[in-house]
Amino acid sequence: MCTKLGALLEAADAASPPTALTFVIVVAASSSMRRGTAWHALTQTPYRRAMLEIPLQQHGYMAGHQHIEKEATRMSSCDTACLFWQNNTATGDARTSLVPFPPSLEADIRATFRSAVPYINKKKKKSTEGGKRRG
């Protein structure tokens, strides 16, 4: 995957005219993953412009078959990393550059991950149900 994404970023830079291209890669960031060659390939590429690490206590995920589950979200079992890869054309354009990484974008991403934490969803559900009038 890393080789293919790198080739696509390189080709977009070499195109006439050059095309800005960004990839957001979301992967598990467990301790075993961090020791592997895939982690090294993901984090050591010259195209990596930013990386956010989301601790497991601060995010959940959709169950995948949430339409039949009692609880739609589940707590994450490990940290997650969001890696942002960009070609030089994207980094050189102020409209698309993630260097430096925009604090408002980071806050939005962290809030989105946090919204899937099961106990937060239960609190939201209770607070919205509490205002309903029952007949």
PDB file of C-alpha atoms in Angstrom:
ATOM      1  CA  MET A   1       0.000   0.000   0.000  1.00  0.00           C
ATOM      2  CA  CYS A   2       2.746   2.463   0.942  1.00  0.00           C
ATOM      3  CA  THR A   3       4.574   1.858  -2.323  1.00  0.00           C
ATOM      4  CA  LYS A   4       1.390   2.408  -4.344  1.00  0.00           C
ATOM      5  CA  LEU A   5       0.444   5.607  -2.486  1.00  0.00           C
ATOM      6  CA  GLY A   6       3.981   6.953  -2.848  1.00  0.00           C
ATOM      7  CA  ALA A   7       3.887   6.276  -6.600  1.00  0.00           C
ATOM      8  CA  LEU A   8       0.535   8.067  -6.914  1.00  0.00           C
ATOM      9  CA  LEU A   9       1.856  11.100  -5.011  1.00  0.00           C
ATOM     10  CA  GLU A  10       4.975  11.186  -7.169  1.00  0.00           C
ATOM     11  CA  ALA A  11       2.944  10.890 -10.382  1.00  0.00           C
ATOM     12  CA  ALA A  12       0.653  13.724  -9.304  1.00  0.00           C
ATOM     13  CA  ASP A  13       3.698  15.961  -8.766  1.00  0.00           C
ATOM     14  CA  ALA A  14       5.106  14.983 -12.172  1.00  0.00           C
ATOM     15  CA  ALA A  15       1.825  15.570 -14.029  1.00  0.00           C
ATOM     16  CA  SER A  16       1.423  18.559 -16.310  1.00  0.00           C
ATOM     17  CA  PRO A  17       0.152  20.610 -14.594  1.00  0.00           C
ATOM     18  CA  PRO A  18       1.116  19.167 -11.187  1.00  0.00           C
ATOM     19  CA  THR A  19      -1.871  18.048  -9.105  1.00  0.00           C
ATOM     20  CA  ALA A  20      -2.221  18.477  -5.338  1.00  0.00           C
ATOM     21  CA  LEU A  21      -2.901  15.105  -3.716  1.00  0.00           C
ATOM     22  CA  THR A  22      -3.509  14.143  -0.067  1.00  0.00           C
ATOM     23  CA  PHE A  23      -4.100  10.755   1.556  1.00  0.00           C
ATOM     24  CA  VAL A  24      -5.376  10.237   5.087  1.00  0.00           C
ATOM     25  CA  ILE A  25      -4.420   6.818   6.417  1.00  0.00           C
ATOM     26  CA  VAL A  26      -6.083   5.552   9.600  1.00  0.00           C
ATOM     27  CA  VAL A  27      -4.443   2.533  11.241  1.00  0.00           C
ATOM     28  CA  ALA A  28      -4.274   0.759  14.570  1.00  0.00           C
ATOM     29  CA  ALA A  29      -1.313   1.986  16.592  1.00  0.00           C
ATOM     30  CA  SER A  30      -0.834  -0.931  18.957  1.00  0.00           C
ATOM     31  CA  SER A  31       2.610  -1.651  20.375  1.00  0.00           C
ATOM     32  CA  SER A  32       2.994  -4.665  18.066  1.00  0.00           C
ATOM     33  CA  MET A  33       2.050  -2.564  15.019  1.00  0.00           C
ATOM     34  CA  ARG A  34       4.627   0.068  15.994  1.00  0.00           C
ATOM     35  CA  ARG A  35       7.376  -2.559  15.956  1.00  0.00           C
ATOM     36  CA  GLY A  36       6.563  -3.755  12.437  1.00  0.00           C
ATOM     37  CA  THR A  37       7.901  -2.843   9.028  1.00  0.00           C
ATOM     38  CA  ALA A  38       4.498  -1.488   7.960  1.00  0.00           C
ATOM     39  CA  TRP A  39       4.633   1.129  10.735  1.00  0.00           C
ATOM     40  CA  HIS A  40       8.106   2.151   9.640  1.00  0.00           C
ATOM     41  CA  ALA A  41       6.933   2.481   6.031  1.00  0.00           C
ATOM     42  CA  LEU A  42       3.913   4.558   7.070  1.00  0.00           C
ATOM     43  CA  THR A  43       5.786   6.920   9.365  1.00  0.00           C
ATOM     44  CA  GLN A  44       9.174   7.317   7.664  1.00  0.00           C
ATOM     45  CA  THR A  45       8.049   8.291   4.171  1.00  0.00           C
ATOM     46  CA  PRO A  46       9.026  11.764   2.922  1.00  0.00           C
ATOM     47  CA  TYR A  47       5.334  12.285   2.052  1.00  0.00           C
ATOM     48  CA  ARG A  48       4.165  12.148   5.676  1.00  0.00           C
ATOM     49  CA  ARG A  49       3.225  15.703   6.649  1.00  0.00           C
ATOM     50  CA  ALA A  50       1.461  15.077   9.951  1.00  0.00           C
ATOM     51  CA  MET A  51       0.370  12.316  12.292  1.00  0.00           C
ATOM     52  CA  LEU A  52      -2.260  12.391  15.007  1.00  0.00           C
ATOM     53  CA  GLU A  53      -2.294   9.719  17.646  1.00  0.00           C
ATOM     54  CA  ILE A  54      -5.624   9.091  19.338  1.00  0.00           C
ATOM     55  CA  PRO A  55      -5.335   7.204  22.671  1.00  0.00           C
ATOM     56  CA  LEU A  56      -7.665   4.217  23.002  1.00  0.00           C
ATOM     57  CA  GLN A  57      -9.582   5.804  25.895  1.00  0.00           C
ATOM     58  CA  GLN A  58     -10.469   8.783  23.715  1.00  0.00           C
ATOM     59  CA  HIS A  59     -12.202   7.047  20.838  1.00  0.00           C
ATOM     60  CA  GLY A  60     -14.477   4.240  19.805  1.00  0.00           C
ATOM     61  CA  TYR A  61     -15.702   2.855  16.528  1.00  0.00           C
ATOM     62  CA  MET A  62     -18.873   1.744  14.804  1.00  0.00           C
ATOM     63  CA  ALA A  63     -19.556  -1.948  15.351  1.00  0.00           C
ATOM     64  CA  GLY A  64     -19.847  -2.609  11.608  1.00  0.00           C
ATOM     65  CA  HIS A  65     -23.163  -4.339  11.995  1.00  0.00           C
ATOM     66  CA  GLN A  66     -24.654  -1.580  14.117  1.00  0.00           C
ATOM     67  CA  HIS A  67     -28.068  -2.064  12.525  1.00  0.00           C
ATOM     68  CA  ILE A  68     -28.494  -5.333  14.463  1.00  0.00           C
ATOM     69  CA  GLU A  69     -26.415  -4.567  17.564  1.00  0.00           C
ATOM     70  CA  LYS A  70     -27.868  -3.165  20.760  1.00  0.00           C
ATOM     71  CA  GLU A  71     -24.962  -0.721  20.978  1.00  0.00           C
ATOM     72  CA  ALA A  72     -23.854   0.911  17.716  1.00  0.00           C
ATOM     73  CA  THR A  73     -20.430   1.939  19.013  1.00  0.00           C
ATOM     74  CA  ARG A  74     -17.651   0.087  20.781  1.00  0.00           C
ATOM     75  CA  MET A  75     -14.640   1.195  22.757  1.00  0.00           C
ATOM     76  CA  SER A  76     -11.385   0.929  20.861  1.00  0.00           C
ATOM     77  CA  SER A  77      -8.987  -1.827  21.903  1.00  0.00           C
ATOM     78  CA  CYS A  78      -5.828   0.117  21.001  1.00  0.00           C
ATOM     79  CA  ASP A  79      -4.557   3.545  20.051  1.00  0.00           C
ATOM     80  CA  THR A  80      -5.206   4.782  16.525  1.00  0.00           C
ATOM     81  CA  ALA A  81      -2.952   6.822  14.258  1.00  0.00           C
ATOM     82  CA  CYS A  82      -4.095   9.163  11.494  1.00  0.00           C
ATOM     83  CA  LEU A  83      -1.282   9.784   9.039  1.00  0.00           C
ATOM     84  CA  PHE A  84      -1.514  12.581   6.504  1.00  0.00           C
ATOM     85  CA  TRP A  85       0.507  12.137   3.344  1.00  0.00           C
ATOM     86  CA  GLN A  86       0.806  14.915   0.763  1.00  0.00           C
ATOM     87  CA  ASN A  87       2.777  15.451  -2.374  1.00  0.00           C
ATOM     88  CA  ASN A  88       4.960  18.544  -2.788  1.00  0.00           C
ATOM     89  CA  THR A  89       2.311  20.291  -4.891  1.00  0.00           C
ATOM     90  CA  ALA A  90      -0.256  20.029  -2.076  1.00  0.00           C
ATOM     91  CA  THR A  91       2.241  21.124   0.570  1.00  0.00           C
ATOM     92  CA  GLY A  92       3.287  24.124  -1.537  1.00  0.00           C
ATOM     93  CA  ASP A  93      -0.298  25.395  -1.894  1.00  0.00           C
ATOM     94  CA  ALA A  94      -1.557  27.372   1.110  1.00  0.00           C
ATOM     95  CA  ARG A  95      -5.124  26.196   0.404  1.00  0.00           C
ATOM     96  CA  THR A  96      -4.249  22.502   0.743  1.00  0.00           C
ATOM     97  CA  SER A  97      -1.082  22.406   2.842  1.00  0.00           C
ATOM     98  CA  LEU A  98      -1.121  20.541   6.139  1.00  0.00           C
ATOM     99  CA  VAL A  99       2.209  22.062   7.156  1.00  0.00           C
ATOM    100  CA  PRO A 100       1.857  23.303   9.806  1.00  0.00           C
ATOM    101  CA  PHE A 101      -1.088  21.101  10.766  1.00  0.00           C
ATOM    102  CA  PRO A 102      -4.153  23.322  11.346  1.00  0.00           C
ATOM    103  CA  PRO A 103      -5.172  23.228  15.050  1.00  0.00           C
ATOM    104  CA  SER A 104      -8.856  23.530  14.134  1.00  0.00           C
ATOM    105  CA  LEU A 105      -8.598  20.434  11.904  1.00  0.00           C
ATOM    106  CA  GLU A 106      -6.916  18.493  14.682  1.00  0.00           C
ATOM    107  CA  ALA A 107      -9.653  19.520  17.134  1.00  0.00           C
ATOM    108  CA  ASP A 108     -12.378  18.441  14.670  1.00  0.00           C
ATOM    109  CA  ILE A 109     -10.744  15.060  14.052  1.00  0.00           C
ATOM    110  CA  ARG A 110     -10.281  14.372  17.767  1.00  0.00           C
ATOM    111  CA  ALA A 111     -13.896  15.366  18.477  1.00  0.00           C
ATOM    112  CA  THR A 112     -15.132  13.048  15.744  1.00  0.00           C
ATOM    113  CA  PHE A 113     -13.202  10.097  17.160  1.00  0.00           C
ATOM    114  CA  ARG A 114     -14.400  10.974  20.683  1.00  0.00           C
ATOM    115  CA  SER A 115     -18.037  11.012  19.521  1.00  0.00           C
ATOM    116  CA  ALA A 116     -17.870   7.238  18.993  1.00  0.00           C
ATOM    117  CA  VAL A 117     -16.976   6.504  22.634  1.00  0.00           C
ATOM    118  CA  PRO A 118     -19.887   4.379  23.905  1.00  0.00           C
ATOM    119  CA  TYR A 119     -20.335   6.073  27.300  1.00  0.00           C
ATOM    120  CA  ILE A 120     -20.462   9.509  25.650  1.00  0.00           C
ATOM    121  CA  ASN A 121     -23.190   8.295  23.283  1.00  0.00           C
ATOM    122  CA  LYS A 122     -25.210   6.938  26.219  1.00  0.00           C
ATOM    123  CA  LYS A 123     -25.030  10.326  27.966  1.00  0.00           C
ATOM    124  CA  LYS A 124     -26.164  12.101  24.775  1.00  0.00           C
ATOM    125  CA  LYS A 125     -29.012   9.642  24.288  1.00  0.00           C
ATOM    126  CA  LYS A 126     -30.229  10.060  27.882  1.00  0.00           C
ATOM    127  CA  SER A 127     -30.034  13.844  27.703  1.00  0.00           C
ATOM    128  CA  THR A 128     -32.075  13.974  24.483  1.00  0.00           C
ATOM    129  CA  GLU A 129     -34.615  11.405  25.674  1.00  0.00           C
ATOM    130  CA  GLY A 130     -35.075  13.179  28.987  1.00  0.00           C
ATOM    131  CA  GLY A 131     -36.776  16.133  27.337  1.00  0.00           C
ATOM    132  CA  LYS A 132     -39.390  14.087  25.519  1.00  0.00           C
ATOM    133  CA  ARG A 133     -42.902  14.331  26.789  1.00  0.00           C
ATOM    134  CA  ARG A 134     -44.658  11.082  27.339  1.00  0.00           C
ATOM    135  CA  GLY A 135     -48.388  10.730  26.958  1.00  0.00           C
TER     136      GLY A 135
END
